[in-house]
Coordinates of C-alpha atoms in Angstrom, one line a residue:
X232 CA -112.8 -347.9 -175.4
X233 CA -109.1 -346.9 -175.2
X234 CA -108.0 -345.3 -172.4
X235 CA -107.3 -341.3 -172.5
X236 CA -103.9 -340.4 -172.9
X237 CA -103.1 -337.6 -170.4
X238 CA -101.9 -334.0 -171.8
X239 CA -99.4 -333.5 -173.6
X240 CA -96.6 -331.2 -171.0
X241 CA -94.2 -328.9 -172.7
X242 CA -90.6 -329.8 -172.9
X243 CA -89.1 -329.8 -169.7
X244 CA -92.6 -330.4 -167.4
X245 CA -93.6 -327.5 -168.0
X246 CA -96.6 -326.4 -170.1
X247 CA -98.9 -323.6 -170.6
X248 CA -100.2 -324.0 -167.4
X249 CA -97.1 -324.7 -165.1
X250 CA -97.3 -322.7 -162.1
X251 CA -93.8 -321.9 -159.7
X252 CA -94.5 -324.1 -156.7
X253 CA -95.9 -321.8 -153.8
X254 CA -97.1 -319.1 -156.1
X255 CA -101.0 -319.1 -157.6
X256 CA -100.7 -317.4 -160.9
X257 CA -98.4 -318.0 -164.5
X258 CA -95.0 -317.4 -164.2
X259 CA -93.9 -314.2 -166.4
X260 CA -90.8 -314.2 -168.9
X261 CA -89.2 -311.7 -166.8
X262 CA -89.2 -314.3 -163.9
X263 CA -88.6 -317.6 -165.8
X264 CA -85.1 -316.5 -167.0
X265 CA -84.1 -314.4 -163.6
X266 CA -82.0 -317.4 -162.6
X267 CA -80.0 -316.6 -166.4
X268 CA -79.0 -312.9 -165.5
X269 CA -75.5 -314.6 -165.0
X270 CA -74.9 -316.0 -168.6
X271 CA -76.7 -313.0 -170.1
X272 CA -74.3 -310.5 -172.8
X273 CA -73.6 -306.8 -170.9
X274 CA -75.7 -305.4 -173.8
X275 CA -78.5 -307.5 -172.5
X276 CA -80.7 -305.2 -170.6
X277 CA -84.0 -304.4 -169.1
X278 CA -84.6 -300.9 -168.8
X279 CA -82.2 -297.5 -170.0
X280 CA -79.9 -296.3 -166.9
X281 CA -80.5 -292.8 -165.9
X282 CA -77.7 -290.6 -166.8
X283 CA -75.7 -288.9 -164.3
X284 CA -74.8 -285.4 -164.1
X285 CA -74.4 -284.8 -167.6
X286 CA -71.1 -286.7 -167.7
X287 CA -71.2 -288.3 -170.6
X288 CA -68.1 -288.2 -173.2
X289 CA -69.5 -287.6 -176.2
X290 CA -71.3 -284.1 -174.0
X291 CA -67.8 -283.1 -173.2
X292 CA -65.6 -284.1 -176.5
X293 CA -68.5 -281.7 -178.0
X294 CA -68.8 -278.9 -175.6
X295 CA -64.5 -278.9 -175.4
X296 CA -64.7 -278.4 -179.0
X297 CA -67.4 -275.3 -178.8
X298 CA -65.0 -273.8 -175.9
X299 CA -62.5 -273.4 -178.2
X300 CA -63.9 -272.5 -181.5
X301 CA -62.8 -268.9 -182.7
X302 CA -65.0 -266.0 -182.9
X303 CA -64.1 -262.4 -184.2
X304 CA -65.9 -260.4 -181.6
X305 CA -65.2 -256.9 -184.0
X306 CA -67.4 -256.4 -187.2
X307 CA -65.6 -257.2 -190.7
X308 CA -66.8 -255.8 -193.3
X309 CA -66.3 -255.0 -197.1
X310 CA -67.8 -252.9 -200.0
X311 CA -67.9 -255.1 -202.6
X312 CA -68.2 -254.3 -206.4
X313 CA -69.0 -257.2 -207.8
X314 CA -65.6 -257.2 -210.1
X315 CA -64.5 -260.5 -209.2
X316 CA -66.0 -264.3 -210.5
X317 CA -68.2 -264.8 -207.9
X318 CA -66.7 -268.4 -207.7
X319 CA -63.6 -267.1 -207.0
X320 CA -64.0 -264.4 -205.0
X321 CA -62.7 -264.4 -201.3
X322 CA -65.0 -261.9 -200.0
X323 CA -68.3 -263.8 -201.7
X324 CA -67.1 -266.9 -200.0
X325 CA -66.3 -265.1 -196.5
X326 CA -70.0 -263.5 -196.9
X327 CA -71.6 -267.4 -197.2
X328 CA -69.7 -268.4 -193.9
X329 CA -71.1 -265.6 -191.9
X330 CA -67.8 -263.6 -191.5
X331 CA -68.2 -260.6 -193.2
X332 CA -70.9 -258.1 -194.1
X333 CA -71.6 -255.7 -196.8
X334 CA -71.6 -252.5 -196.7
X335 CA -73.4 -249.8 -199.1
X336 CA -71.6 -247.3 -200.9
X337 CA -71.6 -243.8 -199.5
X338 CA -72.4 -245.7 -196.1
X339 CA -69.6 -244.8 -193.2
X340 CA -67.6 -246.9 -191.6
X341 CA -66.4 -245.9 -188.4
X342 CA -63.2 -248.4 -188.1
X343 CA -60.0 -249.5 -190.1
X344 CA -60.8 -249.1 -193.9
X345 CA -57.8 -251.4 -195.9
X346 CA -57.5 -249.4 -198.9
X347 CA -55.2 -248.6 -201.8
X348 CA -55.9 -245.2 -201.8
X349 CA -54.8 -245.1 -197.7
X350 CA -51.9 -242.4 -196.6
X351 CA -50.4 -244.6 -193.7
X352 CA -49.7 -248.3 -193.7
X353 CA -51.6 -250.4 -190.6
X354 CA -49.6 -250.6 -187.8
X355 CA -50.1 -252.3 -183.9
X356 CA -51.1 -248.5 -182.8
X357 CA -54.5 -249.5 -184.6
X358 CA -55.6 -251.9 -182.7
X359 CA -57.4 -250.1 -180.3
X360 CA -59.2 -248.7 -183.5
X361 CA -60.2 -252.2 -184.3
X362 CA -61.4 -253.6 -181.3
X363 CA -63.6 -250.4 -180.7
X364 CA -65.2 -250.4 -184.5
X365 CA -63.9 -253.2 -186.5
X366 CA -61.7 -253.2 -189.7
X367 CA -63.3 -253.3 -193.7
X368 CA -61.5 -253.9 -196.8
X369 CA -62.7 -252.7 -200.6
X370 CA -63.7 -255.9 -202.4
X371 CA -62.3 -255.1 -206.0
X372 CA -60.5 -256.2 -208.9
X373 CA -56.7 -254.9 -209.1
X374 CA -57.5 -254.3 -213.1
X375 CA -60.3 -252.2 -212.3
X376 CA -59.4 -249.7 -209.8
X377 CA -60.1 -246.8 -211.6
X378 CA -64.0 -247.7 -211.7
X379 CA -64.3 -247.9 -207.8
X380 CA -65.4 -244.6 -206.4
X381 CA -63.1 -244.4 -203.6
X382 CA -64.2 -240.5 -202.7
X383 CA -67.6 -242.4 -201.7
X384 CA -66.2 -245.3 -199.1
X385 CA -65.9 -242.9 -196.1
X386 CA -63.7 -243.6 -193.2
X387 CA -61.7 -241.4 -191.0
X388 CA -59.3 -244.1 -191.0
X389 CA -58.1 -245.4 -193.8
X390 CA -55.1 -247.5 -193.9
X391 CA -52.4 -249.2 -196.2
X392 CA -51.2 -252.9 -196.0
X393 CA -47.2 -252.5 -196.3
X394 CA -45.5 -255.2 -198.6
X395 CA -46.9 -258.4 -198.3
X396 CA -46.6 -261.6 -200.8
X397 CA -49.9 -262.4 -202.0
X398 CA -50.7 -266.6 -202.4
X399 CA -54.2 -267.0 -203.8
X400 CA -54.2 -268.6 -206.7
X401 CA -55.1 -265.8 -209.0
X402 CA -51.4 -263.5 -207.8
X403 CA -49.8 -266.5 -206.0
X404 CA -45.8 -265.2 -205.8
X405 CA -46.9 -261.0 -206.6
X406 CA -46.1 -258.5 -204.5
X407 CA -49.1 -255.8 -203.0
X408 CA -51.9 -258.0 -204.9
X409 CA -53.5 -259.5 -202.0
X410 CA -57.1 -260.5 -202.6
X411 CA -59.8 -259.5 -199.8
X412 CA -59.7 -262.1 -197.0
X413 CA -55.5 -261.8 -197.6
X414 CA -56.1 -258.1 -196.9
X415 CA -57.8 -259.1 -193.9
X416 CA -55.8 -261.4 -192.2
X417 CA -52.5 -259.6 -192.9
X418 CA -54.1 -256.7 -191.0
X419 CA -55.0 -259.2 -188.3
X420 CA -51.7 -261.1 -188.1
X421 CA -49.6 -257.4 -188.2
X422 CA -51.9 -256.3 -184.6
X423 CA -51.2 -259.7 -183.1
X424 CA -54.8 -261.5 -183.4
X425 CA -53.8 -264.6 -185.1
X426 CA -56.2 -266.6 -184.3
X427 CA -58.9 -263.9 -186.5
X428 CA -56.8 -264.0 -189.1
X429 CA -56.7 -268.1 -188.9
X430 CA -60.2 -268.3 -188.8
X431 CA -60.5 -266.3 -192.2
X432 CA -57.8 -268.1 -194.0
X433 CA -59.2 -271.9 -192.7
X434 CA -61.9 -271.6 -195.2
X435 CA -59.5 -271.7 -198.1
X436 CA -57.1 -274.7 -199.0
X437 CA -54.7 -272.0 -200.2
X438 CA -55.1 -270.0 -196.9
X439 CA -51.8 -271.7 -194.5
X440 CA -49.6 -270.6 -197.3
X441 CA -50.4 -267.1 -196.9
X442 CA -48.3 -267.2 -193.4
X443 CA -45.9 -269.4 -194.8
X444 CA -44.5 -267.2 -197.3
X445 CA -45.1 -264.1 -195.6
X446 CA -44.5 -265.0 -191.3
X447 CA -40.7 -263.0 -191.6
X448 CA -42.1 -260.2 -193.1
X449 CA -45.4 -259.9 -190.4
X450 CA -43.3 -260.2 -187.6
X451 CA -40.9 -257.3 -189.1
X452 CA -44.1 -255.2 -188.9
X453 CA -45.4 -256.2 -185.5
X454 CA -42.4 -255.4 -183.6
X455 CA -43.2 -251.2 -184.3
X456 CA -45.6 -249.2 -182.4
X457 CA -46.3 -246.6 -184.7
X458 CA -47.2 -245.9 -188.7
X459 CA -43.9 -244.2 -189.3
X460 CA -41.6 -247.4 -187.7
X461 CA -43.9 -249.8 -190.3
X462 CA -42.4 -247.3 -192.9
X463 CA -39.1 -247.4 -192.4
X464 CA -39.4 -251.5 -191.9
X465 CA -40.7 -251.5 -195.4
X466 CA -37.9 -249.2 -196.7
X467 CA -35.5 -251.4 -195.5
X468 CA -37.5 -254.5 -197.0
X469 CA -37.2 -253.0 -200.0
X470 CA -34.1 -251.6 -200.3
X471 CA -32.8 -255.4 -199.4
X472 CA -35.0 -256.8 -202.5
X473 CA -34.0 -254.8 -204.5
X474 CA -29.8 -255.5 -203.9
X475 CA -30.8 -259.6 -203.9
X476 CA -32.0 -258.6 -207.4
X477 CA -29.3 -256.7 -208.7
X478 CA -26.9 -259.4 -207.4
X479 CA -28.6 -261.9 -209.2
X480 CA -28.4 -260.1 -212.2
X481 CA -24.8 -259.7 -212.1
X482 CA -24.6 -263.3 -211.1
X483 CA -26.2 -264.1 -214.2
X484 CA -24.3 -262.1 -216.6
X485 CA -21.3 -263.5 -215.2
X486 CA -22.1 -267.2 -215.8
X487 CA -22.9 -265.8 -219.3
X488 CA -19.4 -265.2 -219.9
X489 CA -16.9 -267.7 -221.8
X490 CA -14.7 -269.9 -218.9
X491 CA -16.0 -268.2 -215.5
X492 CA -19.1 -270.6 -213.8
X493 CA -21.3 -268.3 -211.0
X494 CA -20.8 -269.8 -207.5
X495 CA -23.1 -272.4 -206.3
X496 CA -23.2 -271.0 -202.9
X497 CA -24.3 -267.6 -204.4
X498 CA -26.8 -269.2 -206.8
X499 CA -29.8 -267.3 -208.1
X500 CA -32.3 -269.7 -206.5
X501 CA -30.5 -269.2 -203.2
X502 CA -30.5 -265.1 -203.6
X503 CA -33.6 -265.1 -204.8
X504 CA -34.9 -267.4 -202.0
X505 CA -33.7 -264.6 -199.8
X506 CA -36.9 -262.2 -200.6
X507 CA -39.1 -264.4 -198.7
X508 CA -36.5 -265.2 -195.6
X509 CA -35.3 -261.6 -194.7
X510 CA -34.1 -260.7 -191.2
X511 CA -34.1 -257.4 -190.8
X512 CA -32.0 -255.9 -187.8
X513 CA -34.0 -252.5 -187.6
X514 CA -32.1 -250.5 -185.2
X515 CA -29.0 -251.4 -186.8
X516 CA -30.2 -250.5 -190.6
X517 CA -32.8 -247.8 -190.2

């Protein structure tokens, strides 16, 4: 009879049954590779840390970011007539972002109505009307006025925008035919809440322009107090338009004529450019 080989130990000495010298029971996993805790990765680890006192980055990069997002604290409304492509339409698209409600017609609105039938352009002495009872605007095509039933959209205070440069995509470049959420925002940025008007114009990849083109003009308007000082700013406006124009036609008909060039420095470009740059000295011109 051969003799009995002994059994077979793992690898090392240590099988199945290896017990830590001084100890009665099997060594656990945990235990076996304590004396590795200095070789092992930083991700290597045995239970999730407690947080601390809510500390963590990602918490504060997200609550930073809700501190200083925008609300308009006064309603915004419109009565909308359903003239406009509804793909297109600014007030549709302001309505599915939350920013603006409807309003029925014959239902009163007790704040600042933007309206083309208004007797007084906006001016800074509103803003207590708008903080009080918001500001509303008549959602409507510029072809269609005479189908709106403005006798029905009541308001004891309805108002004008003065000259403004529209830049939606439908007007882009016309004078007067701002769409609704330009109507909105050039209210906004003539009583000094920029931010409101910002938040309105964000949500359209058109909407930084509308400052752009038309920041020399708002701040024109925004240095009166009253109505009638808004006027007279818009008089003067005007009045300067309309003297670029006629220089530019003269400029033109002289180029037209045999041996005498216009001067470059006094170029159509340049005094047409001039609309959207003026610099009105008020208490010198009005």
């Amino acid at each position: 009879m051969g003799r009995k080989n002994p059994p077979t130990q793992a690898r090392g000495g240590k099988g199945k049954g290896y017990k830590r010298s001084g100890e009665g029971g099997v060594i656990s996993r945990r235990d076996r590779y304590a004396d590795l805790d200095h070789i092992r990765p930083d991700s290597a680890v045995d239970a999730v840390e407690e947080q601390g006192d809510g500390s963590d980055s990602s918490e504060n990069e997200s609550s930073e970011e809700e501190e200083t997002t925008v609300t308009i604290p006064m309603p915004v409304a419109m009565w909308d007539f359903d003239h406009c492509d509804p793909k297109r339409c600014s007030g549709k698209k302001l309505a599915r972002f939350g920013l603006i409600r409807d309003l029925r017609v014959n239902q009163k609105f007790r704040g600042i109505v933007v309206t083309p039938k208004g007797t007084q352009p906006i001016s800074p002495s509103d803003r207590s009307i708008i903080d009080d009872s918001g500001i509303a605007v008549v959602e409507c095509s510029w072809a269609r006025l005479d189908e709106v039933p403005f006798t029905k959209i009541r308001s004891p205070h309805e108002r004008l925008l003065p000259y403004l440069i529209a830049t939606n995509p439908v007007n882009y470049g016309k004078p007067w035919k701002l769409n609704c959420v330009e109507a909105l925002a050039g209210a906004f940025y003539i009583l000094g809440y920029d931010q409101y008007a910002e938040k309105l114009l964000e949500k359209f990849s058109w909407g930084h322009s509308f400052w752009e083109v038309n920041k020399n003009l708002i701040n024109q308007y925004r240095t009166c107090s009253t109505a009638e000082e808004v006027q007279k700013i818009q008089e003067v406006i005007l009045i300067n338009i309309e003297m670029d124009r006629a220089n530019v036609k003269s400029l033109k008909s002289l180029s037209s004529e045999d041996g005498l060039q216009s001067n470059p420095n006094h170029s159509p470009a340049a005094s047409s450019a001039s609309v959207h740059t003026l610099d009105v000295d008020v208490k010198a011109k009005v």
